[in-house]
């Protein structure tokens, strides 16, 4: 069995997954409340909290799986991209575990992990397919030819903000809590998505751009009194969400792909899921950050030999 750790942002996560892709446990300790007061993730606070949570979360993942370290054959960990201090907590813990038990260690790219959320049972998806990966940090269109990261080619990406970032920044402008995606999703159900016409940037090729949309919302909100904002908040949320979803759906359509999958935190969005009834959407609990997807990706990534992985480093950005 694979024991995986994920600490790239503000969730401390551990999971036990079999080589066949069956999830035995998937524990996610969210730090959301800790960061909410600041309106976003504070990297230093995240690192310190990971340090406190990593051992109990690991223990809980093993316990829920009914397993002990004796049952673990491979240790996997997110090596990047993400917050460097946060990643280092997971990488150091994974190294220590693997070294102490003489186990192989698999460093996993977080983005590969998101795609690999589709390879878990009982609904494992077979490549090839075109995948939209939309999260707080990334918005990518990928041509997925096989299950290893080397077989996934980026065919489109955002030129500025990520789709999740657009949700989070929009939520902030609307005076909603952090993280904003789920809040906008909820409030949008009570609003009229046609109330405002927010522009969706038309950039060449298969790339995305969301910064103009955020500015359009800023202008719409700026002209409203507090009472007016209160009255129009749901309409603004619904219209803003409609614009983001339309941009994502249009780009997917432009690929001409007939097999489409969506992964990442934004793939949890109800309007996006409803707008793409034919697409394979990652299961809801596997959309936002978790360690089961990291274990899944580790199945298709070569391990680093024992002596070598002690020198393994985390990396902050994808390039
Ligand atoms: O994949 P994820 O958990 O972390 C990253 O790798 O970034 O994605 C988090 C992002 C946040 O921006 C959050 O606002 C967004 O996913 N998100 C949503 C929803 N749930 C989470 N966006 C839209 N609708 C949702 N229901
Ligand atoms: Zn993520």
Short mmCIF file of C-alpha atoms and ligand atoms in Angstrom, two decimals:
data_model
loop_
_atom_site.label_atom_id
_atom_site.label_comp_id
_atom_site.label_asym_id
_atom_site.label_seq_id
_atom_site.Cartn_x
_atom_site.Cartn_y
_atom_site.Cartn_z
CA UNK A 1 0.00 0.00 0.00
CA UNK A 2 1.00 3.59 -0.58
CA UNK A 3 1.05 6.14 2.25
CA UNK A 4 0.88 9.67 0.82
CA UNK A 5 1.30 13.14 2.32
CA UNK A 6 0.13 16.47 0.89
CA UNK A 7 1.07 19.81 2.49
CA UNK A 8 1.42 22.16 -0.48
CA UNK A 9 -1.01 24.83 0.71
CA UNK A 10 -3.45 25.05 3.61
CA UNK A 11 -4.61 21.47 4.02
CA UNK A 12 -2.59 18.87 5.88
CA UNK A 13 -3.55 15.60 4.23
CA UNK A 14 -2.56 11.94 4.43
CA UNK A 15 -4.03 8.92 2.66
CA UNK A 16 -3.57 5.19 2.31
CA UNK A 17 -4.24 3.87 -1.21
CA UNK A 18 -3.64 0.46 -2.77
CA UNK A 19 -1.64 -0.01 -5.98
CA UNK A 20 -4.93 -0.82 -7.70
CA UNK A 21 -6.19 2.63 -6.78
CA UNK A 22 -8.58 1.79 -3.95
CA UNK A 23 -8.76 4.44 -1.25
CA UNK A 24 -8.35 2.91 2.21
CA UNK A 25 -8.32 6.27 3.99
CA UNK A 26 -8.20 9.92 2.98
CA UNK A 27 -7.75 12.38 5.85
CA UNK A 28 -7.77 16.13 5.21
CA UNK A 29 -7.20 18.59 8.05
CA UNK A 30 -8.16 22.00 6.72
CA UNK A 31 -6.53 25.12 8.12
CA UNK A 32 -9.22 27.35 6.59
CA UNK A 33 -10.34 28.87 9.88
CA UNK A 34 -6.79 29.78 10.80
CA UNK A 35 -6.33 31.82 7.62
CA UNK A 36 -9.88 33.18 7.21
CA UNK A 37 -9.20 36.22 9.38
CA UNK A 38 -6.46 37.29 6.93
CA UNK A 39 -8.61 36.74 3.82
CA UNK A 40 -6.11 34.28 2.38
CA UNK A 41 -3.41 31.77 3.22
CA UNK A 42 -0.55 33.15 5.31
CA UNK A 43 2.46 30.98 4.32
CA UNK A 44 4.30 31.15 7.64
CA UNK A 45 1.17 30.24 9.59
CA UNK A 46 0.49 27.37 7.18
CA UNK A 47 3.98 25.90 7.65
CA UNK A 48 3.73 26.02 11.43
CA UNK A 49 0.31 24.41 11.42
CA UNK A 50 1.46 21.63 9.06
CA UNK A 51 4.22 20.90 11.55
CA UNK A 52 1.65 20.43 14.32
CA UNK A 53 -0.79 18.42 12.22
CA UNK A 54 1.41 16.16 10.13
CA UNK A 55 1.95 13.41 12.73
CA UNK A 56 -1.66 13.18 13.99
CA UNK A 57 -3.01 13.26 10.42
CA UNK A 58 -0.62 10.47 9.38
CA UNK A 59 -1.65 8.42 12.40
CA UNK A 60 -5.33 8.98 11.62
CA UNK A 61 -4.87 7.92 7.98
CA UNK A 62 -3.21 4.68 9.06
CA UNK A 63 -5.84 4.11 11.74
CA UNK A 64 -8.78 4.65 9.39
CA UNK A 65 -7.20 2.27 6.89
CA UNK A 66 -6.82 -0.32 9.65
CA UNK A 67 -3.13 -0.39 8.77
CA UNK A 68 0.21 0.06 10.47
CA UNK A 69 3.52 1.19 9.02
CA UNK A 70 4.26 -2.51 8.43
CA UNK A 71 1.60 -2.49 5.71
CA UNK A 72 3.15 0.46 3.88
CA UNK A 73 5.30 -0.40 0.83
CA UNK A 74 5.83 3.09 -0.57
CA UNK A 75 5.81 6.63 0.82
CA UNK A 76 4.64 9.39 -1.52
CA UNK A 77 4.73 13.15 -1.00
CA UNK A 78 3.91 16.34 -2.88
CA UNK A 79 7.24 17.91 -3.81
CA UNK A 80 5.73 20.99 -5.54
CA UNK A 81 4.45 23.33 -6.80
CA UNK A 82 3.10 25.14 -3.76
CA UNK A 83 4.17 27.18 -0.75
CA UNK A 84 7.79 26.24 -0.20
CA UNK A 85 7.72 26.23 3.61
CA UNK A 86 4.51 24.20 3.63
CA UNK A 87 5.89 21.68 1.13
CA UNK A 88 9.09 21.25 3.13
CA UNK A 89 7.14 20.02 6.17
CA UNK A 90 5.60 17.19 4.13
CA UNK A 91 8.82 16.37 2.31
CA UNK A 92 10.83 16.22 5.55
CA UNK A 93 8.20 14.03 7.23
CA UNK A 94 8.05 11.69 4.23
CA UNK A 95 11.82 11.40 4.08
CA UNK A 96 12.00 10.56 7.76
CA UNK A 97 9.27 7.93 7.46
CA UNK A 98 10.72 6.32 4.36
CA UNK A 99 14.26 6.31 5.73
CA UNK A 100 13.24 4.87 9.09
CA UNK A 101 11.33 2.01 7.42
CA UNK A 102 13.76 1.55 4.48
CA UNK A 103 10.95 2.28 2.02
CA UNK A 104 11.08 3.88 -1.43
CA UNK A 105 9.98 7.51 -1.63
CA UNK A 106 8.02 8.95 -4.55
CA UNK A 107 8.04 12.74 -5.05
CA UNK A 108 4.80 13.78 -6.75
CA UNK A 109 3.99 16.88 -8.77
CA UNK A 110 0.83 18.38 -7.24
CA UNK A 111 -0.68 19.01 -10.70
CA UNK A 112 -0.13 15.38 -11.68
CA UNK A 113 -1.92 14.54 -8.43
CA UNK A 114 -5.01 16.53 -9.44
CA UNK A 115 -5.23 14.66 -12.77
CA UNK A 116 -4.57 11.35 -11.00
CA UNK A 117 -7.69 11.95 -8.87
CA UNK A 118 -9.42 10.54 -11.99
CA UNK A 119 -7.48 7.26 -11.81
CA UNK A 120 -8.89 6.15 -8.45
CA UNK A 121 -11.48 3.39 -8.04
CA UNK A 122 -14.36 2.78 -8.28
CA UNK A 123 -14.67 5.23 -11.21
CA UNK A 124 -11.16 5.18 -12.68
CA UNK A 125 -10.97 6.93 -16.05
CA UNK A 126 -8.78 5.58 -18.87
CA UNK A 127 -6.66 8.02 -20.92
CA UNK A 128 -6.64 9.48 -23.49
CA UNK A 129 -8.74 12.53 -22.64
CA UNK A 130 -8.50 16.31 -22.47
CA UNK A 131 -8.39 17.61 -18.92
CA UNK A 132 -9.24 20.99 -17.44
CA UNK A 133 -7.25 21.46 -14.23
CA UNK A 134 -8.68 24.49 -12.43
CA UNK A 135 -7.53 25.23 -8.90
CA UNK A 136 -6.54 28.14 -6.70
CA UNK A 137 -3.07 28.29 -8.19
CA UNK A 138 -3.44 26.90 -11.73
CA UNK A 139 -5.72 26.82 -14.74
CA UNK A 140 -4.48 24.39 -17.36
CA UNK A 141 -5.81 22.47 -20.31
CA UNK A 142 -3.94 19.20 -20.62
CA UNK A 143 -3.77 16.62 -23.35
CA UNK A 144 -3.61 13.45 -21.22
CA UNK A 145 -2.28 10.55 -23.30
CA UNK A 146 -1.31 8.26 -20.42
CA UNK A 147 -1.21 8.18 -16.62
CA UNK A 148 2.35 9.40 -16.03
CA UNK A 149 3.10 13.10 -15.82
CA UNK A 150 5.40 12.88 -18.87
CA UNK A 151 2.41 11.88 -21.00
CA UNK A 152 0.44 15.01 -20.13
CA UNK A 153 0.99 18.02 -22.34
CA UNK A 154 -0.11 21.55 -21.45
CA UNK A 155 -2.14 22.89 -24.40
CA UNK A 156 -3.54 25.98 -22.67
CA UNK A 157 -3.02 27.94 -19.45
CA UNK A 158 -3.97 31.18 -17.79
CA UNK A 159 -2.08 34.31 -18.71
CA UNK A 160 -2.81 35.93 -15.34
CA UNK A 161 -5.06 34.74 -12.47
CA UNK A 162 -6.11 31.13 -11.97
CA UNK A 163 -9.84 30.37 -12.09
CA UNK A 164 -9.90 29.60 -8.35
CA UNK A 165 -8.03 32.82 -7.68
CA UNK A 166 -10.73 34.68 -9.66
CA UNK A 167 -13.36 33.06 -7.43
CA UNK A 168 -11.41 33.93 -4.28
CA UNK A 169 -10.73 37.54 -5.28
CA UNK A 170 -14.33 37.98 -6.43
CA UNK A 171 -15.60 36.66 -3.11
CA UNK A 172 -13.41 39.14 -1.32
CA UNK A 173 -14.84 42.03 -3.37
CA UNK A 174 -18.33 40.80 -2.49
CA UNK A 175 -17.49 40.66 1.20
CA UNK A 176 -17.75 36.87 1.36
CA UNK A 177 -15.49 34.58 3.34
CA UNK A 178 -12.33 32.77 2.36
CA UNK A 179 -11.96 30.51 0.42
CA UNK A 180 -14.41 32.15 -1.92
CA UNK A 181 -15.21 29.51 -4.53
CA UNK A 182 -17.61 27.51 -2.42
CA UNK A 183 -19.17 30.71 -0.99
CA UNK A 184 -19.88 32.14 -4.45
CA UNK A 185 -21.19 28.76 -5.59
CA UNK A 186 -23.66 28.75 -2.68
CA UNK A 187 -24.79 32.39 -3.00
CA UNK A 188 -25.06 32.19 -6.82
CA UNK A 189 -27.98 29.78 -6.46
CA UNK A 190 -30.06 32.63 -5.01
CA UNK A 191 -29.08 35.14 -7.70
CA UNK A 192 -29.80 35.96 -11.34
CA UNK A 193 -26.80 35.01 -13.54
CA UNK A 194 -28.05 37.38 -16.27
CA UNK A 195 -28.31 40.41 -13.98
CA UNK A 196 -24.83 41.65 -14.96
CA UNK A 197 -22.91 41.11 -18.19
CA UNK A 198 -19.34 40.54 -17.09
CA UNK A 199 -16.82 40.30 -19.93
CA UNK A 200 -14.90 37.13 -20.59
CA UNK A 201 -11.49 37.90 -22.07
CA UNK A 202 -10.94 36.50 -25.55
CA UNK A 203 -7.28 35.55 -25.78
CA UNK A 204 -5.82 33.69 -28.75
CA UNK A 205 -5.44 29.91 -28.77
CA UNK A 206 -6.47 27.86 -25.76
CA UNK A 207 -5.24 30.22 -23.05
CA UNK A 208 -7.33 31.89 -20.34
CA UNK A 209 -7.38 35.34 -18.75
CA UNK A 210 -9.36 36.27 -15.65
CA UNK A 211 -7.85 39.52 -14.42
CA UNK A 212 -10.20 41.73 -16.51
CA UNK A 213 -13.22 39.98 -15.07
CA UNK A 214 -12.08 40.72 -11.55
CA UNK A 215 -11.66 44.40 -12.47
CA UNK A 216 -15.18 44.47 -13.97
CA UNK A 217 -16.57 43.16 -10.69
CA UNK A 218 -14.56 45.74 -8.77
CA UNK A 219 -16.12 48.54 -10.85
CA UNK A 220 -19.63 47.13 -10.40
CA UNK A 221 -19.20 46.86 -6.63
CA UNK A 222 -17.48 50.23 -6.24
CA UNK A 223 -20.57 52.09 -7.53
CA UNK A 224 -22.90 50.47 -4.98
CA UNK A 225 -23.77 51.67 -1.50
CA UNK A 226 -23.53 49.15 1.32
CA UNK A 227 -27.29 48.60 1.23
CA UNK A 228 -27.31 48.19 -2.55
CA UNK A 229 -24.43 45.70 -2.37
CA UNK A 230 -26.37 43.73 0.21
CA UNK A 231 -29.40 43.63 -2.10
CA UNK A 232 -27.44 42.76 -5.25
CA UNK A 233 -24.81 40.42 -3.77
CA UNK A 234 -26.46 37.20 -4.95
CA UNK A 235 -26.99 38.61 -8.48
CA UNK A 236 -23.38 39.74 -8.61
CA UNK A 237 -22.16 36.33 -7.42
CA UNK A 238 -24.34 34.48 -9.95
CA UNK A 239 -23.28 36.72 -12.85
CA UNK A 240 -19.60 36.55 -11.90
CA UNK A 241 -19.70 32.78 -11.59
CA UNK A 242 -21.51 32.56 -14.94
CA UNK A 243 -18.65 34.50 -16.60
CA UNK A 244 -15.93 32.24 -15.15
CA UNK A 245 -17.84 29.07 -16.03
CA UNK A 246 -18.53 30.33 -19.55
CA UNK A 247 -14.82 31.06 -20.09
CA UNK A 248 -13.87 27.55 -18.96
CA UNK A 249 -16.59 25.82 -20.96
CA UNK A 250 -15.81 27.80 -24.14
CA UNK A 251 -12.14 26.88 -23.96
CA UNK A 252 -12.93 23.21 -23.46
CA UNK A 253 -15.25 23.35 -26.48
CA UNK A 254 -12.48 25.01 -28.52
CA UNK A 255 -10.23 21.96 -28.04
CA UNK A 256 -12.74 19.91 -30.05
CA UNK A 257 -12.11 17.00 -27.68
CA UNK A 258 -14.86 14.44 -27.28
CA UNK A 259 -13.49 12.97 -24.04
CA UNK A 260 -13.21 15.66 -21.39
CA UNK A 261 -12.40 15.56 -17.68
CA UNK A 262 -12.35 18.30 -15.03
CA UNK A 263 -10.25 18.28 -11.85
CA UNK A 264 -9.05 20.67 -9.13
CA UNK A 265 -10.91 22.78 -6.58
CA UNK A 266 -12.93 24.69 -9.19
CA UNK A 267 -14.18 21.37 -10.62
CA UNK A 268 -16.28 21.22 -7.43
CA UNK A 269 -18.31 24.16 -8.76
CA UNK A 270 -21.93 23.11 -9.27
CA UNK A 271 -22.60 25.33 -12.30
CA UNK A 272 -19.42 24.11 -14.04
CA UNK A 273 -20.39 20.48 -13.40
CA UNK A 274 -23.93 21.10 -14.68
CA UNK A 275 -22.62 22.92 -17.75
CA UNK A 276 -20.51 19.91 -18.73
CA UNK A 277 -22.87 16.95 -18.32
CA UNK A 278 -20.78 14.78 -20.66
CA UNK A 279 -17.48 15.48 -18.91
CA UNK A 280 -15.92 13.20 -16.31
CA UNK A 281 -15.75 15.34 -13.19
CA UNK A 282 -13.47 14.22 -10.37
CA UNK A 283 -15.51 13.07 -7.34
CA UNK A 284 -16.32 16.10 -5.16
CA UNK A 285 -14.12 15.16 -2.20
CA UNK A 286 -11.19 14.58 -4.57
CA UNK A 287 -11.48 17.98 -6.29
CA UNK A 288 -9.95 20.05 -3.52
CA UNK A 289 -6.51 19.20 -2.17
CA UNK A 290 -6.12 15.72 -0.69
CA UNK A 291 -3.47 13.03 -0.38
CA UNK A 292 -5.37 10.20 -2.10
CA UNK A 293 -4.72 11.91 -5.44
CA UNK A 294 -1.02 12.15 -4.55
CA UNK A 295 -0.90 8.42 -3.79
CA UNK A 296 -2.70 7.81 -7.06
CA UNK A 297 -0.12 9.79 -9.03
CA UNK A 298 2.70 7.97 -7.20
CA UNK A 299 1.54 4.74 -8.84
CA UNK A 300 2.67 6.19 -12.16
CA UNK A 301 5.90 7.87 -10.97
CA UNK A 302 9.28 6.22 -10.42
CA UNK A 303 10.51 6.06 -6.80
CA UNK A 304 13.75 7.71 -5.74
CA UNK A 305 16.27 5.24 -4.25
CA UNK A 306 16.88 5.44 -0.50
CA UNK A 307 20.23 7.20 -0.43
CA UNK A 308 19.26 9.70 -3.11
CA UNK A 309 15.99 10.92 -1.67
CA UNK A 310 17.62 12.39 1.40
CA UNK A 311 18.78 15.15 -0.96
CA UNK A 312 15.27 15.58 -2.44
CA UNK A 313 14.13 19.20 -2.46
CA UNK A 314 10.68 20.78 -2.64
CA UNK A 315 9.95 23.23 -5.48
CA UNK A 316 7.67 26.26 -5.30
CA UNK A 317 6.76 26.83 -8.94
CA UNK A 318 5.98 24.56 -11.86
CA UNK A 319 8.65 25.96 -14.17
O1 LIG B 1 -7.27 22.35 -5.80
P1 LIG B 1 -7.42 23.26 -4.64
O2 LIG B 1 -8.00 22.71 -3.38
O3 LIG B 1 -6.08 23.92 -4.23
C1 LIG B 1 -5.10 24.33 -5.13
O4 LIG B 1 -4.32 23.49 -5.60
O5 LIG B 1 -5.11 25.56 -5.40
O6 LIG B 1 -8.30 24.49 -5.17
C2 LIG B 1 -8.72 25.51 -4.31
C3 LIG B 1 -9.52 26.51 -5.12
C4 LIG B 1 -9.85 27.77 -4.36
O7 LIG B 1 -9.54 28.87 -5.17
C5 LIG B 1 -11.34 27.65 -4.11
O8 LIG B 1 -12.00 28.91 -4.05
C6 LIG B 1 -11.79 26.86 -5.31
O9 LIG B 1 -10.77 25.92 -5.52
N1 LIG B 1 -13.08 26.17 -5.08
C7 LIG B 1 -14.20 26.43 -5.78
C8 LIG B 1 -15.22 25.62 -5.22
N2 LIG B 1 -14.68 24.89 -4.21
C9 LIG B 1 -13.37 25.24 -4.15
N3 LIG B 1 -14.42 27.27 -6.81
C10 LIG B 1 -15.67 27.31 -7.31
N4 LIG B 1 -16.71 26.60 -6.82
C11 LIG B 1 -16.54 25.74 -5.79
N5 LIG B 1 -17.56 25.01 -5.34
ZN1 LIG B 2 -4.45 21.66 -5.57
#
